Short mmCIF file of C-alpha atoms and ligand atoms in Angstrom, two decimals:
data_model
loop_
_atom_site.label_atom_id
_atom_site.label_comp_id
_atom_site.label_asym_id
_atom_site.label_seq_id
_atom_site.Cartn_x
_atom_site.Cartn_y
_atom_site.Cartn_z
CA MET X 289 -45.59 -18.34 -12.78
CA THR X 290 -42.24 -17.20 -12.64
CA THR X 291 -39.84 -18.87 -15.35
CA LEU X 292 -36.39 -19.97 -14.77
CA SER X 293 -35.00 -17.31 -17.01
CA ASN X 294 -36.73 -14.68 -15.03
CA ASN X 295 -35.33 -16.05 -11.82
CA VAL X 296 -31.88 -15.75 -13.30
CA ALA X 297 -32.50 -12.25 -14.62
CA ASP X 298 -33.52 -11.24 -11.05
CA LEU X 299 -30.24 -12.40 -9.65
CA ALA X 300 -27.68 -9.87 -8.91
CA PRO X 301 -24.71 -9.96 -11.38
CA HIS X 302 -22.45 -11.58 -8.79
CA ASP X 303 -24.82 -14.36 -8.30
CA ARG X 304 -24.97 -15.17 -11.99
CA THR X 305 -21.29 -15.17 -12.30
CA ARG X 306 -18.38 -17.58 -11.40
CA PRO X 307 -14.95 -16.64 -10.23
CA LEU X 308 -12.26 -16.83 -12.86
CA LYS X 309 -10.43 -20.15 -13.01
CA LYS X 310 -7.00 -20.23 -11.18
CA GLY X 311 -4.36 -19.60 -13.65
CA LYS X 312 -6.47 -17.79 -16.34
CA VAL X 313 -5.27 -14.39 -17.53
CA LYS X 314 -6.89 -11.64 -15.59
CA PRO X 315 -8.81 -8.85 -17.29
CA ALA X 316 -6.08 -6.24 -16.45
CA ARG X 317 -3.52 -8.71 -18.04
CA ASP X 318 0.13 -7.59 -17.21
CA LEU X 319 -1.03 -4.70 -15.11
CA CYS X 320 -3.05 -7.15 -12.71
CA SER X 321 -2.00 -6.84 -9.03
CA GLU X 322 -3.61 -10.04 -8.07
CA CYS X 323 -5.82 -8.18 -5.63
CA GLY X 324 -8.20 -11.32 -5.44
CA LEU X 325 -11.35 -9.87 -6.80
CA CYS X 326 -11.41 -11.92 -9.85
CA ASP X 327 -11.09 -15.03 -7.69
CA THR X 328 -14.67 -14.31 -6.44
CA ARG X 329 -18.01 -13.90 -8.06
CA TRP X 330 -17.55 -10.07 -7.87
CA VAL X 331 -15.42 -10.56 -10.97
CA ALA X 332 -18.81 -9.58 -12.48
CA TYR X 333 -18.05 -5.97 -11.70
CA VAL X 334 -14.31 -6.06 -12.80
CA LYS X 335 -14.70 -3.57 -15.67
CA GLN X 336 -15.81 -0.83 -13.26
CA ALA X 337 -14.01 -2.06 -10.09
CA CYS X 338 -10.37 -3.06 -11.37
CA PRO X 339 -8.05 0.00 -10.62
CA PHE X 340 -5.92 -0.92 -13.66
CA LEU X 341 -8.92 -0.90 -16.08
CA HIS X 342 -10.85 1.95 -14.70
CA GLN X 343 -9.37 4.13 -12.19
CA GLN X 344 -11.86 6.61 -10.48
CA PHE X 345 -10.30 8.47 -7.67
CA GLU X 346 -12.57 11.44 -7.74
CA ALA X 347 -15.88 9.38 -7.55
CA MET X 348 -14.38 7.14 -4.90
CA GLU X 349 -13.22 10.04 -2.57
CA LEU X 350 -16.59 11.79 -3.09
CA GLU X 351 -18.53 8.69 -2.22
CA VAL X 352 -16.41 7.66 0.80
CA HIS X 353 -15.25 10.84 2.28
CA GLY X 354 -18.05 13.29 1.05
CA ARG X 355 -15.68 15.29 -1.22
CA SER X 356 -12.62 14.82 -3.40
CA ARG X 357 -9.15 16.10 -2.70
CA ASN X 358 -8.33 19.87 -3.10
CA LEU X 359 -5.50 20.03 -5.70
CA ASP X 360 -4.66 23.51 -4.65
CA LEU X 361 -3.56 22.44 -1.16
CA GLU X 362 -0.32 20.78 -1.24
CA GLU X 363 -1.04 18.44 1.60
CA GLU X 364 -4.26 17.26 0.02
CA LEU X 365 -2.52 17.08 -3.47
CA TYR X 366 -0.03 14.54 -1.98
CA PHE X 367 -1.85 12.77 0.78
CA GLY X 368 -5.59 12.93 -0.39
CA VAL X 369 -8.48 13.95 1.75
CA TYR X 370 -7.94 14.11 5.58
CA GLN X 371 -9.35 15.50 8.72
CA ARG X 372 -6.29 14.79 10.98
CA MET X 373 -2.76 13.75 10.53
CA LEU X 374 -0.25 12.56 13.37
CA THR X 375 2.60 10.39 14.26
CA ALA X 376 2.62 7.81 16.98
CA ARG X 377 3.94 4.64 18.42
CA LEU X 378 2.32 2.15 20.62
CA LYS X 379 3.52 2.58 24.22
CA GLN X 380 3.87 -1.35 24.41
CA PRO X 381 4.96 -2.26 20.83
CA ILE X 382 3.91 -5.69 19.47
CA ILE X 383 7.05 -7.96 19.15
CA GLY X 384 7.45 -9.16 15.64
CA ALA X 385 4.96 -6.56 14.11
CA GLN X 386 6.36 -4.55 10.97
CA TRP X 387 6.79 -1.36 13.18
CA THR X 388 5.07 -0.92 16.57
CA GLY X 389 1.99 -2.87 15.76
CA ILE X 390 -0.69 -0.18 15.71
CA VAL X 391 -2.50 -1.87 12.84
CA SER X 392 -2.61 -5.29 14.69
CA ARG X 393 -3.60 -3.75 18.12
CA LEU X 394 -6.35 -1.69 16.50
CA SER X 395 -7.75 -4.67 14.76
CA ILE X 396 -7.72 -6.53 18.00
CA LYS X 397 -9.65 -3.75 19.83
CA ALA X 398 -12.24 -3.61 16.99
CA ILE X 399 -12.92 -7.21 17.61
CA GLU X 400 -13.10 -7.00 21.36
CA THR X 401 -15.13 -3.91 21.57
CA GLY X 402 -17.70 -5.49 19.10
CA LEU X 403 -17.21 -2.64 16.43
CA VAL X 404 -16.88 -5.39 13.96
CA ASP X 405 -17.43 -9.30 13.70
CA ALA X 406 -14.23 -10.01 11.59
CA VAL X 407 -11.05 -8.38 10.20
CA LEU X 408 -9.71 -9.18 6.66
CA CYS X 409 -6.02 -9.56 6.97
CA VAL X 410 -3.19 -11.51 5.76
CA GLN X 411 -1.34 -14.41 7.55
CA GLN X 412 1.65 -16.20 5.88
CA SER X 413 1.97 -19.78 4.39
CA GLU X 414 3.51 -22.46 6.72
CA GLU X 415 6.17 -23.21 4.38
CA ASP X 416 7.14 -19.53 3.35
CA ARG X 417 7.44 -16.36 5.47
CA PHE X 418 6.64 -14.17 2.39
CA THR X 419 3.77 -16.02 0.87
CA PRO X 420 0.55 -14.34 1.81
CA VAL X 421 -2.68 -16.16 3.03
CA PRO X 422 -5.66 -13.90 3.41
CA ILE X 423 -8.09 -14.63 6.07
CA LEU X 424 -11.19 -13.37 7.77
CA ALA X 425 -9.83 -13.15 11.34
CA ARG X 426 -12.33 -13.45 14.40
CA THR X 427 -9.97 -13.61 17.21
CA ALA X 428 -6.90 -11.72 18.60
CA ASP X 429 -4.67 -14.79 17.99
CA GLU X 430 -5.69 -14.92 14.30
CA ILE X 431 -5.05 -11.21 13.95
CA LEU X 432 -1.65 -11.36 15.76
CA ALA X 433 -0.55 -14.16 13.34
CA ALA X 434 -1.24 -11.74 10.51
CA ARG X 435 1.14 -9.14 11.84
CA VAL X 436 4.11 -8.06 9.81
CA ASN X 437 4.18 -7.22 6.02
CA LYS X 438 4.28 -10.03 3.37
CA ALA X 439 5.96 -7.87 0.98
CA THR X 440 4.39 -9.53 -2.07
CA LEU X 441 1.25 -9.14 -4.07
CA SER X 442 -1.58 -10.61 -2.06
CA PRO X 443 -5.04 -11.67 -3.30
CA ASN X 444 -6.77 -10.32 -0.14
CA LEU X 445 -10.29 -9.94 -1.74
CA GLU X 446 -10.42 -13.72 -2.46
CA VAL X 447 -11.96 -14.20 0.97
CA LEU X 448 -15.03 -12.18 0.27
CA GLU X 449 -16.34 -15.53 -1.23
CA GLN X 450 -16.49 -16.73 2.42
CA LEU X 451 -18.79 -13.94 3.65
CA SER X 452 -22.13 -15.64 2.23
CA GLY X 453 -23.46 -17.96 4.93
CA SER X 454 -20.97 -16.61 7.55
CA ASN X 455 -22.43 -14.50 10.34
CA ILE X 456 -20.20 -11.65 9.50
CA LYS X 457 -22.07 -8.27 9.11
CA ARG X 458 -19.62 -5.88 10.27
CA LEU X 459 -15.98 -6.07 8.63
CA LEU X 460 -12.73 -4.27 9.13
CA VAL X 461 -10.67 -4.55 5.98
CA ILE X 462 -6.91 -4.21 6.00
CA GLY X 463 -5.39 -3.66 2.65
CA VAL X 464 -3.19 -1.60 0.41
CA GLY X 465 -4.48 0.89 -2.31
CA CYS X 466 -5.47 -1.52 -5.19
CA GLN X 467 -7.28 -3.70 -2.79
CA THR X 468 -9.11 -0.82 -1.21
CA GLN X 469 -9.95 0.59 -4.66
CA ALA X 470 -11.44 -2.57 -5.98
CA PHE X 471 -13.33 -3.25 -2.52
CA ARG X 472 -14.91 0.27 -2.67
CA ALA X 473 -16.12 -0.22 -6.06
CA ILE X 474 -18.16 -3.34 -5.08
CA GLN X 475 -18.78 -2.73 -1.39
CA ASN X 476 -22.53 -1.92 -1.78
CA THR X 477 -23.16 -5.39 -3.42
CA LEU X 478 -21.59 -7.28 -0.35
CA PRO X 479 -23.76 -8.86 2.36
CA LEU X 480 -22.56 -6.49 5.09
CA ASP X 481 -24.14 -3.85 7.33
CA ALA X 482 -21.02 -1.89 8.16
CA VAL X 483 -17.41 -1.61 6.75
CA TYR X 484 -14.36 0.13 7.88
CA ILE X 485 -11.03 0.22 5.90
CA LEU X 486 -7.64 0.64 7.60
CA GLY X 487 -5.28 1.14 4.72
CA MET X 488 -1.43 1.18 4.41
CA PRO X 489 0.52 3.20 1.90
CA CYS X 490 2.16 0.88 -0.61
CA VAL X 491 4.80 1.08 -3.30
CA ASP X 492 7.06 -1.31 -5.16
CA ASN X 493 5.44 -4.49 -4.30
CA VAL X 494 6.65 -7.70 -6.11
CA SER X 495 5.65 -11.20 -7.04
CA ARG X 496 7.30 -13.97 -4.98
CA ALA X 497 9.77 -14.67 -7.76
CA GLY X 498 10.70 -10.92 -7.95
CA LEU X 499 11.18 -10.78 -4.26
CA GLU X 500 13.78 -13.61 -4.60
CA THR X 501 15.66 -11.51 -7.09
CA PHE X 502 15.54 -8.41 -4.94
CA LEU X 503 16.75 -10.20 -1.93
CA LYS X 504 19.63 -11.98 -3.78
CA SER X 505 20.80 -8.82 -5.39
CA THR X 506 20.51 -6.63 -2.33
CA SER X 507 21.15 -8.64 0.87
CA LYS X 508 24.28 -10.40 1.98
CA SER X 509 22.30 -13.40 3.27
CA PRO X 510 18.97 -13.38 1.28
CA ASP X 511 17.78 -16.85 2.74
CA THR X 512 17.57 -15.57 6.32
CA VAL X 513 15.77 -12.36 5.74
CA ILE X 514 12.45 -12.30 7.87
CA HIS X 515 11.63 -8.59 7.72
CA TYR X 516 12.72 -5.63 5.70
CA GLU X 517 11.66 -2.00 5.09
CA PHE X 518 12.87 0.92 3.12
CA MET X 519 13.29 3.40 5.92
CA GLN X 520 13.20 7.22 6.30
CA ASP X 521 17.02 7.29 6.89
CA PHE X 522 17.52 6.39 3.19
CA TYR X 523 18.64 2.77 4.27
CA ILE X 524 16.90 -0.52 3.66
CA HIS X 525 16.87 -2.40 6.97
CA PHE X 526 17.11 -6.26 6.66
CA HIS X 527 16.40 -8.22 9.79
CA HIS X 528 17.58 -11.80 9.76
CA SER X 529 16.55 -14.91 11.62
CA ASN X 530 19.58 -14.86 13.73
CA GLY X 531 18.51 -11.59 15.24
CA LYS X 532 20.97 -9.57 13.18
CA SER X 533 20.26 -6.34 11.19
CA GLU X 534 21.85 -5.34 7.78
CA LEU X 535 21.70 -1.78 6.45
CA VAL X 536 21.98 -1.26 2.74
CA PRO X 537 21.84 2.43 1.41
CA PHE X 538 19.16 3.14 -1.12
CA PHE X 539 21.67 4.76 -3.35
CA GLY X 540 23.79 1.54 -3.53
CA LEU X 541 20.88 -0.66 -5.08
CA ASP X 542 21.77 -2.62 -8.03
CA THR X 543 19.41 -0.61 -10.44
CA PRO X 544 19.96 -2.45 -13.48
CA LYS X 545 18.87 -5.81 -11.83
CA VAL X 546 16.20 -4.33 -9.54
CA LYS X 547 14.51 -2.09 -12.13
CA ASP X 548 12.66 -5.09 -13.71
CA ILE X 549 11.42 -6.77 -10.54
CA PHE X 550 8.63 -4.58 -9.47
CA ALA X 551 5.15 -5.71 -10.44
CA PRO X 552 3.79 -3.95 -13.52
CA SER X 553 0.74 -3.26 -11.27
CA CYS X 554 2.97 -1.17 -8.98
CA LEU X 555 4.83 0.53 -11.88
CA SER X 556 1.62 1.84 -13.01
CA CYS X 557 -0.02 2.74 -9.51
CA PHE X 558 -0.70 6.20 -8.30
CA ASP X 559 -2.46 5.36 -5.09
CA TYR X 560 0.67 5.09 -2.90
CA VAL X 561 -1.22 6.84 0.06
CA ASN X 562 -4.42 4.63 -0.30
CA ALA X 563 -6.99 7.43 -0.91
CA GLY X 564 -9.97 5.40 -0.44
CA ALA X 565 -9.31 4.09 3.07
CA ASP X 566 -10.96 5.65 6.25
CA LEU X 567 -7.68 5.58 8.16
CA VAL X 568 -4.05 5.02 6.91
CA ILE X 569 -1.17 3.84 8.86
CA GLY X 570 2.22 3.89 7.45
CA TYR X 571 5.56 5.27 8.47
CA MET X 572 7.17 7.45 5.89
CA GLY X 573 5.70 10.81 7.09
CA ALA X 574 7.00 10.19 10.59
CA LYS X 575 10.40 10.38 12.32
CA PHE X 576 12.33 7.20 12.55
CA GLY X 577 10.71 4.81 15.03
CA TYR X 578 7.07 6.32 14.80
CA GLN X 579 4.22 5.50 12.54
CA TRP X 580 2.37 8.06 10.29
CA LEU X 581 -1.55 8.19 10.72
CA THR X 582 -3.83 9.92 8.40
CA VAL X 583 -7.60 10.18 9.39
CA ARG X 584 -9.53 10.62 6.34
CA ASN X 585 -13.17 10.69 7.62
CA SER X 586 -15.30 10.02 10.81
CA ARG X 587 -15.06 6.22 10.34
CA GLY X 588 -11.32 6.70 10.48
CA GLU X 589 -11.62 8.81 13.54
CA GLN X 590 -13.74 6.02 15.22
CA LEU X 591 -10.92 3.49 14.29
CA LEU X 592 -8.24 5.69 15.80
CA GLN X 593 -10.11 6.22 19.09
CA LEU X 594 -9.99 2.46 19.78
CA VAL X 595 -6.24 2.77 20.30
CA GLU X 596 -5.56 6.42 20.90
CA PRO X 597 -5.10 5.98 24.84
CA GLU X 598 -2.46 3.41 24.17
CA LEU X 599 -0.33 5.67 21.90
CA GLU X 600 2.58 7.99 22.43
CA ILE X 601 1.59 10.84 20.01
CA GLN X 602 3.64 13.56 18.29
CA PRO X 603 2.53 16.16 15.79
CA VAL X 604 3.60 15.64 12.18
CA THR X 605 6.89 17.72 11.01
CA SER X 606 8.47 18.50 7.89
CA SER X 607 12.02 19.76 6.92
CA GLY X 608 14.45 19.94 3.80
CA ASN X 609 13.74 20.39 0.26
CA ARG X 610 13.24 17.36 -1.91
CA HIS X 611 13.34 18.64 -5.34
CA ALA X 612 17.14 18.35 -6.39
CA ALA X 613 17.20 14.86 -4.95
CA VAL X 614 14.12 13.91 -6.79
CA GLN X 615 15.47 15.23 -10.16
CA GLN X 616 18.95 13.59 -9.61
CA GLY X 617 17.01 10.31 -8.88
CA ILE X 618 15.01 10.53 -12.15
CA ASP X 619 18.16 10.90 -14.15
CA ALA X 620 20.10 8.16 -12.37
CA TYR X 621 17.13 5.55 -12.61
CA ASN X 622 16.73 6.42 -16.36
CA GLN X 623 20.48 5.60 -16.96
CA SER X 624 20.45 2.61 -14.73
CA ILE X 625 23.38 4.08 -12.88
CA ARG X 626 24.66 2.00 -9.83
CA LEU X 627 27.04 3.77 -7.42
CA PRO X 628 29.89 1.67 -5.76
CA SER X 629 29.05 0.89 -2.13
CA TRP X 630 31.50 3.19 -0.58
CA MET X 631 29.94 6.24 -2.64
CA ALA X 632 26.53 5.05 -1.87
CA SER X 633 27.26 5.04 1.94
CA ILE X 634 28.62 8.65 1.77
CA VAL X 635 25.69 10.08 -0.38
CA GLY X 636 23.37 8.23 2.34
CA TRP X 637 25.14 9.67 5.21
CA PHE X 638 24.81 13.28 3.89
CA VAL X 639 21.16 12.84 2.70
CA GLN X 640 20.26 11.53 6.05
CA ARG X 641 21.61 14.57 7.73
CA ILE X 642 20.50 17.40 5.33
CA GLY X 643 17.96 15.64 3.19
CA PRO X 644 14.03 15.84 3.42
CA GLN X 645 12.50 14.67 6.74
CA GLY X 646 8.81 13.92 7.94
CA LEU X 647 6.30 14.98 5.38
CA GLU X 648 8.90 16.28 2.95
CA TYR X 649 10.41 12.82 3.06
CA SER X 650 6.92 11.48 1.96
CA ARG X 651 6.85 13.99 -0.84
CA PHE X 652 10.24 12.93 -1.87
CA SER X 653 9.18 9.24 -2.06
CA ILE X 654 5.82 10.11 -3.87
CA ASP X 655 7.58 12.45 -6.34
CA SER X 656 10.25 9.76 -7.21
CA HIS X 657 7.57 6.98 -7.63
CA PHE X 658 5.06 9.04 -9.52
CA THR X 659 7.61 10.32 -11.96
CA ARG X 660 9.16 6.85 -12.45
CA ASN X 661 5.70 5.34 -12.85
CA ALA X 662 4.29 8.18 -15.21
CA LEU X 663 7.31 7.35 -17.45
CA TRP X 664 6.67 3.57 -17.20
CA VAL X 665 3.06 4.00 -18.20
CA TRP X 666 3.81 6.43 -21.15
CA ARG X 667 6.42 3.94 -22.37
CA HIS X 668 4.68 0.78 -21.93
CA HIS X 669 0.89 1.71 -22.12
CA GLY X 670 0.93 4.95 -23.90
CA GLU X 671 -2.58 4.34 -25.21
CA LYS X 672 -3.96 4.51 -21.69
CA ALA X 673 -1.70 6.96 -20.06
CA GLU X 674 -3.99 10.12 -20.52
CA LYS X 675 -7.01 8.41 -18.72
CA HIS X 676 -5.06 6.22 -16.32
CA ILE X 677 -2.84 8.90 -14.70
CA PRO X 678 -4.83 10.81 -12.29
CA LEU X 679 -4.97 14.74 -12.33
CA PHE X 680 -3.22 14.95 -8.95
CA ALA X 681 -0.36 12.69 -10.20
CA LYS X 682 -0.04 14.77 -13.46
CA LYS X 683 0.27 17.93 -11.13
CA ILE X 684 2.99 16.36 -9.20
CA VAL X 685 4.99 15.00 -12.02
CA SER X 686 4.89 18.37 -13.86
CA GLN X 687 7.26 19.75 -11.39
CA TYR X 688 10.10 17.86 -12.97
CA ARG X 689 12.14 17.50 -16.17
CA LEU X 690 11.51 14.08 -17.53
CA PRO X 691 13.59 12.20 -20.11
CA SER X 692 11.77 11.66 -23.41
P1 FAD S 727 1.48 -4.94 11.88
O1 FAD S 727 0.68 -4.64 13.16
O2 FAD S 727 2.67 -5.70 11.81
O3 FAD S 727 0.36 -5.24 10.72
C1 FAD S 727 0.74 -5.47 9.38
C2 FAD S 727 -0.58 -5.77 8.63
O4 FAD S 727 -0.34 -5.64 7.28
C3 FAD S 727 -1.45 -6.94 8.91
O5 FAD S 727 -2.60 -6.78 9.49
C4 FAD S 727 -1.54 -7.72 7.57
O6 FAD S 727 -2.83 -8.21 7.48
C5 FAD S 727 -1.27 -6.67 6.58
N1 FAD S 727 -0.47 -7.00 5.47
C6 FAD S 727 0.60 -7.68 5.25
N2 FAD S 727 0.98 -8.05 4.15
C7 FAD S 727 0.25 -7.43 3.31
C8 FAD S 727 0.00 -7.45 1.81
N3 FAD S 727 1.00 -7.80 1.07
N4 FAD S 727 -1.16 -6.57 1.43
C9 FAD S 727 -1.85 -6.15 2.22
N5 FAD S 727 -1.84 -6.32 3.56
C10 FAD S 727 -0.86 -6.75 3.99
N6 FAD S 727 4.22 2.43 4.60
C11 FAD S 727 4.93 3.56 4.19
O7 FAD S 727 4.78 4.72 4.88
N7 FAD S 727 5.41 3.71 3.01
C12 FAD S 727 5.52 2.52 2.10
O8 FAD S 727 6.14 2.67 1.09
C13 FAD S 727 4.83 1.29 2.54
N8 FAD S 727 4.89 0.17 1.65
C14 FAD S 727 4.28 -0.86 2.01
C15 FAD S 727 4.17 -2.12 1.37
C16 FAD S 727 3.46 -3.19 1.65
C17 FAD S 727 3.33 -4.28 0.73
C18 FAD S 727 2.84 -3.12 2.79
C19 FAD S 727 1.92 -4.47 3.22
C20 FAD S 727 2.95 -2.07 3.72
C21 FAD S 727 3.50 -1.00 3.32
N9 FAD S 727 3.61 0.15 4.21
C22 FAD S 727 4.20 1.27 3.84
C23 FAD S 727 3.06 0.07 5.43
C24 FAD S 727 4.07 -0.22 6.67
O9 FAD S 727 5.06 -0.90 6.20
C25 FAD S 727 3.46 -0.88 7.86
O10 FAD S 727 2.70 -2.00 7.34
C26 FAD S 727 2.37 -0.10 8.58
O11 FAD S 727 3.01 1.00 9.06
C27 FAD S 727 1.76 -0.97 9.62
O12 FAD S 727 2.81 -1.35 10.62
P2 FAD S 727 2.31 -2.08 11.95
O13 FAD S 727 3.56 -2.37 12.72
O14 FAD S 727 1.26 -1.32 12.60
O15 FAD S 727 1.85 -3.44 11.29
FE1 SF4 S 728 -8.89 -8.57 -11.23
FE2 SF4 S 728 -7.81 -7.35 -9.24
FE3 SF4 S 728 -6.28 -8.22 -11.33
FE4 SF4 S 728 -7.89 -6.14 -11.48
S1 SF4 S 728 -6.14 -6.25 -10.27
S2 SF4 S 728 -7.78 -7.94 -13.01
S3 SF4 S 728 -9.61 -6.64 -10.13
S4 SF4 S 728 -7.41 -9.50 -9.75
#
């Protein structure tokens, strides 16, 4: 006869565990990115799965792509394992999408062609445009309602609780790096037959309160912002509900105020380019108006083929030299220097014309963020810096002179 205790022992760890109670301090404490894993029974695996407790790029890349990145090849050092890289825009852009809407269109095709049963994506709350509401979407309308970035930490993985008992067996997951890393670590324990990950690059995310501070210190009309992006022309482009656009030069940011708003998770993150996704869609390696696509493996290729006929494609390009600008940025950030707006506009004008473009712009952004984040980790979590900062990031950071 089987005893109750034997039955319990036979259960998988996630079937013996409850989600953490809402409001309880998460295992990664101040470094938690609220990825949603701890709001599910899969919190059982948090010690191995949480990217802020146990980062494991090499093992993840090996398992997902069949090899880890080659640190001696500059493009892999920066952008991770990949098979193909291109820039593209939808011939018929989706109105209201963050860029041209390739992510939403591809997701709709994945449902319509039967490649997957559902798409994990993020809608917004009815009351607030920037409050994320993750869902398992099964229709084109549900996917379209998730278009455009909610530029705040989003608990995407909390919806994994809804998988059991649903008839979802094939899932497309849309997410940023920390969500991808946690998902990959528990993927094999989920009741799924097939998984595809469409990742986005991500940096400098904020809590909802942090976003308020950012908008108030940066935009002339913070309450009407419906969409914004840090663009490759070195300006932040805000779009307002009255249809107007507002451009603010990066170099005019109120550094002393803005410095503290980014989530500690994002100040300690080195997964800007979403290393564990099958396909990554961002913008920063492309010229203005285009999106930047990185196909990492054959599943990523399968995803891209769903929309390829609908894309206007161009090869990736690279020009300029980022190094001096990155070094100046490190020193200015460390001293919390804020340029007057007239000077910021002049600097912006020059950098836009002679500064890094295409892949070199991506490297500029990666260098700037990795140096800042390495400094932040050394200063705030010195005890974990050696293990937490991955080899590829150490190699990138070592090109610069950092303040002590
Ligand atoms: P759309 O068709 O508009 O679809 C957007 C998708 O984003 C939706 O499916 C939605 O589910 C998902 N989403 C929205 N908010 C979140 C969230 N908070 N977490 C997870 N998923 C979300 N690209 C760069 O090149 N450099 C960057 O620094 C960069 N930072 C980003 C920061 C954040 C927080 C996000 C969400 C994205 C970032 N991206 C970045 C990606 C880029 O801004 C676009 O999202 C991407 O190019 C897709 O554009 P699209 O028009 O195809 O997307
Ligand atoms: Fe849990 Fe995710 Fe926070 Fe890590 S980042 S503690 S896995 S919710």
